[in-house]
Amino acid sequence: MEDIVLHLIGGLTEAMQPLNLTMIIAGCTLGLLIGAMPGLGSVNGVAILLPITFLVPPTAAIIFLAAIYYGAMYGGAISSITLGIPGASTAVATVFDGRPLAQAGHADRALTAAAVASFVGGTISVLLFTAFAPPLASFALKFGPPEEFALMVLAFATFIGLGGDDIPKTVFSILVGLVMASVGLDIISGQPRLIFGDIDGFLHGINFLVLAIGIYGIGEMLWTLETTRGEVMVHKVTISWQRMKHNCKDIKNYIKTTSMGSALGYFVGTLPAAGATPASLMSYGLAKTFSKDPDSFGKGNISGVAAPEAANNAASTGSMLPMITLGIPGSPTTAILLGGMIIWGLRPGPLLFTENPEFVWGLIGSLYIANFATLLINLAFIPLFVKILTLPFSILAPVIYILCVVGGYAPTQTMHDVWLMLLFGVVGYLLRKLNYPVAPAVLAIVLGPLAERSLRQSLLGSHGDVSIFLTRPISAVCIAIAVALICYPLVQKLQKRRRADTGTGTG
Amino acid sequence: MVTIISKMKTTAVLIAAVVVTCLGLQSPAIADWSPKKPIELIIMAGAGGGADQIARLLQGLAEQKDLSPRPIIPINKPGGSGAEALRYLQDKEGDDHTILVTLNSFYTTPVIQKGIGVDVSNFTPIGRMAIDTFVLWVNSSRDDITDLDSYIAAVKAAGNTWKVGGTGTGQEDSILTAMMEKEFGYDVTYIPFPGGGTVAKNLVGNHVDSTVNNPAEQNEFYRAGETKPIVQFTAERLPAYPDVPTAKELGVDMQYYMQRSINGPPGMSKEAQDWYIGLFKALFDSAEWQQFCTDDGLACDQWLAGDDLGTYHQEQIALHRDLIESVGASAITGE
């Protein structure tokens, strides 16, 4: 432990060097803007800016890239809340409650919650990272295919159970999402499936961001057009000291979900191949499950903003763990960071901690400072972001439309996805009119491929014997919790009915 | 405040405009060709695997030495043992800004998965960067396995519950696994993972029993004492593992190599092909690349480009077709 403290002080000193500090602030600001642009995520940002880092020493370079990654996690929330378009895939869950809050005139509250939750998530995870990196890395190794699958089942269960939404409609929505997730090439045999005859665009599957931008960006715009009939829609938000103070007091309302989301996010982030997007969705589901008022989720509950934002920042730190200790990236962005490290002559793997301590601890130190810097930058910008909402809808709508098209095109750069995005927009609008929850479908399309792969790998290994999920301790625990979550609302309903029965009996 | 917002919007519109312009720009084939927009470097495997590491190293070196006026963007398309990447490249016919870094599934996937309708002999060959090698790995905790004989005995004792991790049916590790099954007369369960890095991790975590990873994928775990090499499938011992015997020394003539080459889509312009050949030749000759090859057990002594590489591809396609025939496509796909 003393060792860790000494190393950490060394790392913080390293990160405070003028060059490194400049890198942190520049990276965080750039990241914030990159994250806020729909379709431009941290992956693109880091990939485009990688070459710049060859001009500075490796430690400064990785600090710069990590700061961008970090800033983008904060930035994604901005367009999710103000425009209702997810700025990055990691911020999709933030739209669920962020947008309704903004529409109700609480954009500043939502943005503050996003910033604070990101800060808490980032800080908790970097603390966990500092104290428990090696033991957590070996715990992550215990996660084989059966454990991964059990974790996915648990994630789905949080969306079905306790939700308070119409359960059959939730299940329907999940199933639609799962079908869409299986479009593309079969992950084991490589044969094309569900490609509607032979439409090439479906070979790479349905991109999740295309779905989310369509449903939330376009669908939401159509919905607003219908409800307001194109009337000018002005949100009267004035930023006053009073309001800021009120927003600070607000923190106690979501601190519980934030801490929970942080721990969950960090943990999911450390598992190779999961990353920040599943983490944020799972955290949202968990927050809803444990909320006293689950019905208010999706209609503007501040915890629904805090939970995913805490988790995605925590996961971005978490995903650096497998990168550094195993040389396996936990997310697409860390895959690019990993490439950078190889070029700088650093070999990520179990020995990096002992062979290049100044590099690893410099990076960890910079994460502490990056967190703080991004919080300050973000809070300073909130009045500006809120002003966007005071624009008349007749100006906002075309801007949203353009951003949606660009955002739909950017990830795969095919027009196919733009058409698909527009189609999802119409579908999203119809689902909303028919009162179907769409969040479960979004969850299913993200987790579906991960769940399918781990399920099939597990069953290949066990020769088709499903008991493999119950005989391994970690997966058995996950499955048990999942079953409990699914059954809970049924039990609740039965109890309610019995109480009602006895009530009428005696009365 | 308002001016800042309008500035932000201007930026947004500008970015949109740039994206739209990039779309519309078709680079005309002029005598002195150079890239007009970012180059997509497609990787037909997952993040963290050998192909991925190589692609990212090449990208970084190109940027560092300022060899390309436009950025090179590595994109992983690991689906269906490379089928996704091959199909993507085939559909980019005539495109001068998309290139592919290969592994041997470049040859095997079109043979095994006829449904994807890809003929790689139409692709534009650019340059062969290296020849990669294969080594048999087990977890260091397997004290009962010290050499090839004890390995075979352990697999046979386990029956078909012995799990071999690999990167996908039809990938080279699945072919080598099928070759071993035939040679040693045992049956294993082959489990595909997305990328060699994940395979290596699952061996360290004891979720699979053995792998035939490339040296680059296992080296760090080997150095940390997590995994151990049992036998090498090369003609001679690699400098990295002087104490590990080759299969040939043990009386089993089993050798298998994998090329790492760069190829363009069908119908790439001659000018662009020449430009890329120049780029990758410079990278091939760089001290950094040669050092990487030595460290990671790759053979990088012979540069092969353009039509010469095309001829080499033809030979390899024929060789792999025979290999698949001899072990049976079903042994590889596990059907």
Short mmCIF file of N, CA, C and O in Angstrom, two decimals, chain B residues 21-129:
data_model
loop_
_atom_site.label_atom_id
_atom_site.label_comp_id
_atom_site.label_asym_id
_atom_site.label_seq_id
_atom_site.Cartn_x
_atom_site.Cartn_y
_atom_site.Cartn_z
N THR B 21 -18.45 16.87 -48.82
CA THR B 21 -17.50 17.05 -49.91
C THR B 21 -16.65 15.80 -50.10
O THR B 21 -16.41 15.37 -51.23
N CYS B 22 -16.22 15.21 -48.98
CA CYS B 22 -15.41 14.01 -49.08
C CYS B 22 -16.14 12.93 -49.86
O CYS B 22 -15.55 12.19 -50.63
N LEU B 23 -17.44 12.87 -49.63
CA LEU B 23 -18.29 11.90 -50.30
C LEU B 23 -18.22 12.08 -51.80
O LEU B 23 -18.08 11.14 -52.56
N GLY B 24 -18.36 13.33 -52.22
CA GLY B 24 -18.50 13.63 -53.63
C GLY B 24 -17.19 13.55 -54.38
O GLY B 24 -17.18 13.37 -55.59
N LEU B 25 -16.07 13.70 -53.69
CA LEU B 25 -14.78 13.76 -54.36
C LEU B 25 -14.36 12.39 -54.89
O LEU B 25 -14.17 11.47 -54.13
N GLN B 26 -14.24 12.26 -56.17
CA GLN B 26 -13.66 11.05 -56.74
C GLN B 26 -12.28 11.43 -57.24
O GLN B 26 -12.16 12.27 -58.12
N SER B 27 -11.26 10.84 -56.68
CA SER B 27 -9.93 11.24 -57.07
C SER B 27 -9.64 10.75 -58.48
O SER B 27 -9.67 9.56 -58.73
N PRO B 28 -9.32 11.64 -59.39
CA PRO B 28 -9.01 11.22 -60.75
C PRO B 28 -7.62 10.59 -60.77
O PRO B 28 -6.73 10.98 -60.03
N ALA B 29 -7.47 9.57 -61.60
CA ALA B 29 -6.18 8.89 -61.68
C ALA B 29 -5.23 9.74 -62.52
O ALA B 29 -5.33 9.77 -63.74
N ILE B 30 -4.37 10.45 -61.86
CA ILE B 30 -3.39 11.24 -62.58
C ILE B 30 -2.03 10.57 -62.45
O ILE B 30 -1.84 9.71 -61.59
N ALA B 31 -1.10 10.96 -63.29
CA ALA B 31 0.19 10.27 -63.36
C ALA B 31 0.87 10.21 -62.00
O ALA B 31 1.29 9.16 -61.55
N ASP B 32 0.95 11.35 -61.33
CA ASP B 32 1.62 11.38 -60.04
C ASP B 32 0.58 11.25 -58.94
O ASP B 32 0.16 12.25 -58.38
N TRP B 33 0.20 10.04 -58.62
CA TRP B 33 -0.92 9.85 -57.71
C TRP B 33 -0.49 10.01 -56.26
O TRP B 33 0.62 9.61 -55.87
N SER B 34 -1.34 10.60 -55.48
CA SER B 34 -1.18 10.54 -54.02
C SER B 34 -2.57 10.62 -53.41
O SER B 34 -3.50 11.13 -54.05
N PRO B 35 -2.76 10.08 -52.20
CA PRO B 35 -4.11 9.99 -51.66
C PRO B 35 -4.76 11.36 -51.46
O PRO B 35 -4.11 12.33 -51.09
N LYS B 36 -6.07 11.43 -51.73
CA LYS B 36 -6.82 12.68 -51.63
C LYS B 36 -7.66 12.73 -50.36
O LYS B 36 -8.23 13.76 -50.05
N LYS B 37 -7.82 11.60 -49.72
CA LYS B 37 -8.63 11.57 -48.50
C LYS B 37 -8.08 10.47 -47.59
O LYS B 37 -7.21 9.70 -48.02
N PRO B 38 -8.55 10.38 -46.34
CA PRO B 38 -8.00 9.36 -45.44
C PRO B 38 -8.07 7.96 -46.05
O PRO B 38 -9.03 7.62 -46.75
N ILE B 39 -7.02 7.18 -45.81
CA ILE B 39 -6.95 5.82 -46.34
C ILE B 39 -7.49 4.85 -45.29
O ILE B 39 -7.07 4.88 -44.14
N GLU B 40 -8.43 4.02 -45.71
CA GLU B 40 -8.96 3.00 -44.79
C GLU B 40 -8.05 1.78 -44.86
O GLU B 40 -7.85 1.21 -45.92
N LEU B 41 -7.51 1.40 -43.72
CA LEU B 41 -6.69 0.19 -43.65
C LEU B 41 -7.55 -0.87 -42.96
O LEU B 41 -7.73 -0.85 -41.76
N ILE B 42 -8.11 -1.76 -43.77
CA ILE B 42 -9.03 -2.75 -43.24
C ILE B 42 -8.25 -3.93 -42.65
O ILE B 42 -7.33 -4.45 -43.28
N ILE B 43 -8.63 -4.33 -41.43
CA ILE B 43 -7.99 -5.46 -40.78
C ILE B 43 -9.01 -6.60 -40.75
O ILE B 43 -10.10 -6.42 -40.19
N MET B 44 -8.67 -7.73 -41.34
CA MET B 44 -9.67 -8.81 -41.41
C MET B 44 -9.66 -9.69 -40.15
O MET B 44 -9.91 -10.88 -40.21
N ALA B 45 -9.39 -9.06 -39.00
CA ALA B 45 -9.39 -9.78 -37.72
C ALA B 45 -9.67 -8.77 -36.62
O ALA B 45 -9.71 -7.56 -36.87
N GLY B 46 -9.85 -9.28 -35.40
CA GLY B 46 -10.25 -8.42 -34.29
C GLY B 46 -9.11 -7.64 -33.67
O GLY B 46 -7.93 -7.86 -33.98
N ALA B 47 -9.48 -6.72 -32.76
CA ALA B 47 -8.50 -5.87 -32.10
C ALA B 47 -7.60 -6.71 -31.19
O ALA B 47 -8.08 -7.61 -30.51
N GLY B 48 -6.32 -6.41 -31.16
CA GLY B 48 -5.40 -7.07 -30.25
C GLY B 48 -4.71 -8.29 -30.83
O GLY B 48 -3.77 -8.80 -30.24
N GLY B 49 -5.17 -8.78 -31.97
CA GLY B 49 -4.55 -9.93 -32.60
C GLY B 49 -3.31 -9.51 -33.38
O GLY B 49 -2.95 -8.34 -33.42
N GLY B 50 -2.66 -10.49 -34.02
CA GLY B 50 -1.43 -10.21 -34.74
C GLY B 50 -1.63 -9.22 -35.88
O GLY B 50 -0.88 -8.25 -36.01
N ALA B 51 -2.67 -9.44 -36.70
CA ALA B 51 -2.92 -8.56 -37.83
C ALA B 51 -3.19 -7.14 -37.35
O ALA B 51 -2.76 -6.17 -37.96
N ASP B 52 -3.91 -7.05 -36.25
CA ASP B 52 -4.26 -5.75 -35.70
C ASP B 52 -3.03 -5.00 -35.23
O ASP B 52 -2.83 -3.83 -35.54
N GLN B 53 -2.16 -5.71 -34.50
CA GLN B 53 -0.93 -5.08 -34.01
C GLN B 53 -0.09 -4.57 -35.18
O GLN B 53 0.45 -3.47 -35.13
N ILE B 54 0.00 -5.40 -36.22
CA ILE B 54 0.81 -5.03 -37.37
C ILE B 54 0.23 -3.80 -38.06
O ILE B 54 0.93 -2.84 -38.38
N ALA B 55 -1.09 -3.80 -38.26
CA ALA B 55 -1.74 -2.68 -38.94
C ALA B 55 -1.51 -1.38 -38.17
O ALA B 55 -1.19 -0.35 -38.76
N ARG B 56 -1.63 -1.46 -36.87
CA ARG B 56 -1.49 -0.25 -36.07
C ARG B 56 -0.04 0.23 -36.02
O ARG B 56 0.24 1.42 -35.99
N LEU B 57 0.88 -0.73 -36.02
CA LEU B 57 2.29 -0.35 -36.05
C LEU B 57 2.61 0.34 -37.37
O LEU B 57 3.24 1.40 -37.41
N LEU B 58 2.14 -0.24 -38.49
CA LEU B 58 2.39 0.34 -39.82
C LEU B 58 1.78 1.73 -39.92
O LEU B 58 2.40 2.66 -40.43
N GLN B 59 0.55 1.86 -39.40
CA GLN B 59 -0.11 3.17 -39.44
C GLN B 59 0.73 4.20 -38.69
O GLN B 59 1.01 5.29 -39.19
N GLY B 60 1.15 3.83 -37.48
CA GLY B 60 1.92 4.75 -36.65
C GLY B 60 3.24 5.13 -37.30
O GLY B 60 3.63 6.30 -37.31
N LEU B 61 3.91 4.13 -37.89
CA LEU B 61 5.20 4.42 -38.52
C LEU B 61 5.02 5.36 -39.71
O LEU B 61 5.81 6.27 -39.93
N ALA B 62 3.95 5.12 -40.49
CA ALA B 62 3.70 5.97 -41.65
C ALA B 62 3.47 7.41 -41.22
O ALA B 62 3.95 8.35 -41.85
N GLU B 63 2.75 7.58 -40.11
CA GLU B 63 2.49 8.93 -39.60
C GLU B 63 3.78 9.55 -39.08
O GLU B 63 4.09 10.71 -39.34
N GLN B 64 4.51 8.73 -38.32
CA GLN B 64 5.71 9.24 -37.68
C GLN B 64 6.74 9.70 -38.72
O GLN B 64 7.38 10.72 -38.56
N LYS B 65 6.86 8.93 -39.80
CA LYS B 65 7.85 9.27 -40.83
C LYS B 65 7.25 10.16 -41.89
O LYS B 65 7.89 10.44 -42.90
N ASP B 66 6.00 10.56 -41.70
CA ASP B 66 5.33 11.47 -42.61
C ASP B 66 5.35 10.94 -44.05
O ASP B 66 5.68 11.66 -44.99
N LEU B 67 5.01 9.67 -44.22
CA LEU B 67 5.07 9.05 -45.54
C LEU B 67 3.78 9.24 -46.33
O LEU B 67 3.75 9.01 -47.53
N SER B 68 2.69 9.62 -45.64
CA SER B 68 1.42 9.76 -46.35
C SER B 68 0.82 11.13 -46.09
O SER B 68 0.75 11.58 -44.95
N PRO B 69 0.40 11.83 -47.15
CA PRO B 69 -0.19 13.16 -46.97
C PRO B 69 -1.57 13.11 -46.30
O PRO B 69 -2.06 14.13 -45.84
N ARG B 70 -2.18 11.93 -46.28
CA ARG B 70 -3.49 11.78 -45.62
C ARG B 70 -3.37 10.71 -44.54
O ARG B 70 -2.58 9.80 -44.68
N PRO B 71 -4.18 10.82 -43.47
CA PRO B 71 -4.06 9.81 -42.41
C PRO B 71 -4.49 8.42 -42.87
O PRO B 71 -5.31 8.28 -43.78
N ILE B 72 -3.92 7.42 -42.23
CA ILE B 72 -4.32 6.04 -42.48
C ILE B 72 -5.15 5.61 -41.27
O ILE B 72 -4.71 5.76 -40.14
N ILE B 73 -6.37 5.14 -41.52
CA ILE B 73 -7.26 4.80 -40.40
C ILE B 73 -7.48 3.29 -40.35
O ILE B 73 -8.14 2.74 -41.23
N PRO B 74 -6.96 2.61 -39.34
CA PRO B 74 -7.20 1.16 -39.25
C PRO B 74 -8.63 0.88 -38.83
O PRO B 74 -9.16 1.53 -37.91
N ILE B 75 -9.29 -0.03 -39.51
CA ILE B 75 -10.67 -0.40 -39.17
C ILE B 75 -10.74 -1.92 -39.06
O ILE B 75 -10.36 -2.63 -39.99
N ASN B 76 -11.23 -2.42 -37.94
CA ASN B 76 -11.37 -3.87 -37.76
C ASN B 76 -12.68 -4.34 -38.35
O ASN B 76 -13.74 -3.81 -38.02
N LYS B 77 -12.60 -5.35 -39.22
CA LYS B 77 -13.82 -6.00 -39.71
C LYS B 77 -13.63 -7.50 -39.54
O LYS B 77 -13.31 -8.22 -40.48
N PRO B 78 -13.81 -8.00 -38.30
CA PRO B 78 -13.43 -9.38 -38.01
C PRO B 78 -14.51 -10.40 -38.37
O PRO B 78 -14.26 -11.59 -38.30
N GLY B 79 -15.70 -9.95 -38.77
CA GLY B 79 -16.85 -10.86 -38.91
C GLY B 79 -16.60 -12.03 -39.84
O GLY B 79 -16.00 -11.87 -40.91
N GLY B 80 -17.07 -13.21 -39.42
CA GLY B 80 -17.06 -14.39 -40.28
C GLY B 80 -15.70 -14.76 -40.80
O GLY B 80 -15.52 -14.98 -41.99
N SER B 81 -14.70 -14.85 -39.91
CA SER B 81 -13.34 -15.24 -40.29
C SER B 81 -12.83 -14.42 -41.47
O SER B 81 -12.23 -14.94 -42.40
N GLY B 82 -13.09 -13.14 -41.45
CA GLY B 82 -12.58 -12.27 -42.49
C GLY B 82 -13.53 -12.06 -43.66
O GLY B 82 -13.28 -11.24 -44.53
N ALA B 83 -14.64 -12.83 -43.68
CA ALA B 83 -15.59 -12.71 -44.79
C ALA B 83 -16.11 -11.28 -44.91
O ALA B 83 -16.24 -10.73 -46.02
N GLU B 84 -16.37 -10.66 -43.78
CA GLU B 84 -16.89 -9.30 -43.77
C GLU B 84 -15.91 -8.34 -44.45
O GLU B 84 -16.29 -7.52 -45.29
N ALA B 85 -14.62 -8.48 -44.12
CA ALA B 85 -13.60 -7.59 -44.68
C ALA B 85 -13.43 -7.84 -46.18
O ALA B 85 -13.34 -6.89 -46.96
N LEU B 86 -13.41 -9.13 -46.58
CA LEU B 86 -13.19 -9.46 -47.98
C LEU B 86 -14.34 -8.93 -48.84
O LEU B 86 -14.15 -8.35 -49.90
N ARG B 87 -15.53 -9.13 -48.33
CA ARG B 87 -16.71 -8.67 -49.06
C ARG B 87 -16.69 -7.14 -49.17
O ARG B 87 -17.01 -6.56 -50.21
N TYR B 88 -16.28 -6.50 -48.09
CA TYR B 88 -16.21 -5.04 -48.06
C TYR B 88 -15.24 -4.55 -49.14
O TYR B 88 -15.53 -3.62 -49.89
N LEU B 89 -14.08 -5.22 -49.23
CA LEU B 89 -13.07 -4.80 -50.21
C LEU B 89 -13.55 -5.06 -51.63
O LEU B 89 -13.34 -4.26 -52.52
N GLN B 90 -14.18 -6.23 -51.82
CA GLN B 90 -14.70 -6.56 -53.15
C GLN B 90 -15.70 -5.50 -53.61
O GLN B 90 -15.71 -5.08 -54.76
N ASP B 91 -16.54 -5.04 -52.69
CA ASP B 91 -17.54 -4.02 -53.02
C ASP B 91 -16.92 -2.65 -53.28
O ASP B 91 -17.57 -1.76 -53.81
N LYS B 92 -15.66 -2.47 -52.87
CA LYS B 92 -14.97 -1.19 -53.07
C LYS B 92 -14.22 -1.19 -54.39
O LYS B 92 -13.23 -0.48 -54.54
N GLU B 93 -14.63 -2.03 -55.34
CA GLU B 93 -13.94 -2.16 -56.61
C GLU B 93 -13.60 -0.78 -57.21
O GLU B 93 -14.46 0.09 -57.28
N GLY B 94 -12.32 -0.63 -57.62
CA GLY B 94 -11.90 0.61 -58.25
C GLY B 94 -11.56 1.72 -57.28
O GLY B 94 -11.19 2.81 -57.68
N ASP B 95 -11.69 1.47 -55.98
CA ASP B 95 -11.42 2.49 -54.98
C ASP B 95 -9.92 2.56 -54.71
O ASP B 95 -9.27 1.52 -54.56
N ASP B 96 -9.39 3.77 -54.65
CA ASP B 96 -7.94 3.92 -54.42
C ASP B 96 -7.61 4.26 -52.97
O ASP B 96 -6.46 4.51 -52.65
N HIS B 97 -8.61 4.31 -52.11
CA HIS B 97 -8.33 4.73 -50.74
C HIS B 97 -8.70 3.68 -49.70
O HIS B 97 -8.97 3.99 -48.55
N THR B 98 -8.77 2.43 -50.15
CA THR B 98 -9.04 1.34 -49.22
C THR B 98 -8.00 0.25 -49.45
O THR B 98 -7.79 -0.17 -50.59
N ILE B 99 -7.33 -0.17 -48.38
CA ILE B 99 -6.39 -1.28 -48.50
C ILE B 99 -6.65 -2.27 -47.37
O ILE B 99 -7.32 -1.94 -46.39
N LEU B 100 -6.11 -3.47 -47.54
CA LEU B 100 -6.42 -4.56 -46.62
C LEU B 100 -5.12 -5.18 -46.13
O LEU B 100 -4.21 -5.42 -46.92
N VAL B 101 -5.03 -5.40 -44.81
CA VAL B 101 -3.89 -6.16 -44.31
C VAL B 101 -4.39 -7.59 -44.06
O VAL B 101 -5.44 -7.79 -43.46
N THR B 102 -3.65 -8.58 -44.59
CA THR B 102 -4.21 -9.93 -44.63
C THR B 102 -3.58 -10.87 -43.62
O THR B 102 -2.53 -10.60 -43.05
N LEU B 103 -4.26 -11.98 -43.45
CA LEU B 103 -3.68 -13.18 -42.86
C LEU B 103 -4.09 -14.30 -43.80
O LEU B 103 -4.65 -14.03 -44.87
N ASN B 104 -3.88 -15.54 -43.45
CA ASN B 104 -4.15 -16.59 -44.43
C ASN B 104 -5.62 -16.85 -44.68
O ASN B 104 -5.98 -17.52 -45.63
N SER B 105 -6.49 -16.32 -43.83
CA SER B 105 -7.92 -16.48 -44.10
C SER B 105 -8.27 -15.76 -45.41
O SER B 105 -9.32 -16.00 -45.99
N PHE B 106 -7.36 -14.91 -45.88
CA PHE B 106 -7.46 -14.30 -47.19
C PHE B 106 -7.61 -15.39 -48.25
O PHE B 106 -8.33 -15.24 -49.23
N TYR B 107 -6.90 -16.53 -48.06
CA TYR B 107 -6.99 -17.64 -49.00
C TYR B 107 -8.11 -18.61 -48.64
O TYR B 107 -8.80 -19.14 -49.50
N THR B 108 -8.23 -18.90 -47.32
CA THR B 108 -9.09 -20.01 -46.92
C THR B 108 -10.57 -19.63 -46.86
O THR B 108 -11.42 -20.43 -47.23
N THR B 109 -10.87 -18.42 -46.38
CA THR B 109 -12.28 -18.06 -46.20
C THR B 109 -13.08 -18.14 -47.51
O THR B 109 -14.18 -18.68 -47.52
N PRO B 110 -12.55 -17.64 -48.65
CA PRO B 110 -13.34 -17.75 -49.88
C PRO B 110 -13.55 -19.21 -50.31
O PRO B 110 -14.55 -19.51 -50.98
N VAL B 111 -12.62 -20.11 -49.93
CA VAL B 111 -12.79 -21.51 -50.31
C VAL B 111 -13.84 -22.18 -49.42
O VAL B 111 -14.71 -22.92 -49.90
N ILE B 112 -13.76 -21.90 -48.12
CA ILE B 112 -14.67 -22.55 -47.18
C ILE B 112 -16.06 -21.95 -47.25
O ILE B 112 -17.06 -22.66 -47.19
N GLN B 113 -16.13 -20.62 -47.37
CA GLN B 113 -17.44 -19.96 -47.40
C GLN B 113 -17.74 -19.49 -48.83
O GLN B 113 -17.58 -18.31 -49.15
N LYS B 114 -18.19 -20.43 -49.66
CA LYS B 114 -18.41 -20.07 -51.06
C LYS B 114 -19.52 -19.03 -51.18
O LYS B 114 -19.58 -18.26 -52.13
N GLY B 115 -20.40 -19.00 -50.18
CA GLY B 115 -21.56 -18.11 -50.22
C GLY B 115 -21.22 -16.63 -50.31
O GLY B 115 -22.03 -15.84 -50.77
N ILE B 116 -20.01 -16.25 -49.89
CA ILE B 116 -19.72 -14.81 -49.89
C ILE B 116 -19.33 -14.31 -51.28
O ILE B 116 -19.31 -13.10 -51.51
N GLY B 117 -19.03 -15.23 -52.21
CA GLY B 117 -18.78 -14.83 -53.59
C GLY B 117 -17.61 -13.88 -53.77
O GLY B 117 -17.73 -12.87 -54.46
N VAL B 118 -16.48 -14.20 -53.14
CA VAL B 118 -15.31 -13.34 -53.28
C VAL B 118 -14.20 -14.14 -53.96
O VAL B 118 -13.96 -15.30 -53.63
N ASP B 119 -13.53 -13.52 -54.97
CA ASP B 119 -12.37 -14.15 -55.59
C ASP B 119 -11.18 -13.24 -55.35
O ASP B 119 -11.04 -12.19 -55.98
N VAL B 120 -10.29 -13.65 -54.43
CA VAL B 120 -9.21 -12.75 -54.04
C VAL B 120 -8.15 -12.61 -55.13
O VAL B 120 -7.31 -11.71 -55.05
N SER B 121 -8.17 -13.48 -56.14
CA SER B 121 -7.15 -13.32 -57.17
C SER B 121 -7.41 -12.07 -58.01
O SER B 121 -6.55 -11.63 -58.76
N ASN B 122 -8.59 -11.47 -57.86
CA ASN B 122 -8.87 -10.20 -58.54
C ASN B 122 -8.36 -8.99 -57.76
O ASN B 122 -8.34 -7.88 -58.28
N PHE B 123 -8.02 -9.20 -56.49
CA PHE B 123 -7.58 -8.08 -55.67
C PHE B 123 -6.24 -7.54 -56.19
O PHE B 123 -5.52 -8.24 -56.90
N THR B 124 -5.93 -6.32 -55.83
CA THR B 124 -4.69 -5.70 -56.31
C THR B 124 -3.56 -5.94 -55.29
O THR B 124 -3.61 -5.40 -54.19
N PRO B 125 -2.56 -6.78 -55.66
CA PRO B 125 -1.48 -7.05 -54.69
C PRO B 125 -0.55 -5.84 -54.53
O PRO B 125 -0.18 -5.22 -55.53
N ILE B 126 -0.21 -5.51 -53.29
CA ILE B 126 0.68 -4.36 -53.05
C ILE B 126 2.04 -4.83 -52.52
O ILE B 126 3.03 -4.74 -53.22
N GLY B 127 2.08 -5.36 -51.32
CA GLY B 127 3.38 -5.82 -50.83
C GLY B 127 3.26 -6.82 -49.69
O GLY B 127 2.32 -6.77 -48.91
N ARG B 128 4.24 -7.75 -49.61
CA ARG B 128 4.24 -8.71 -48.50
C ARG B 128 5.18 -8.20 -47.42
O ARG B 128 6.37 -8.01 -47.66
N MET B 129 4.63 -7.97 -46.24
CA MET B 129 5.38 -7.33 -45.17
C MET B 129 6.15 -8.34 -44.33
O MET B 129 7.20 -8.03 -43.77
#
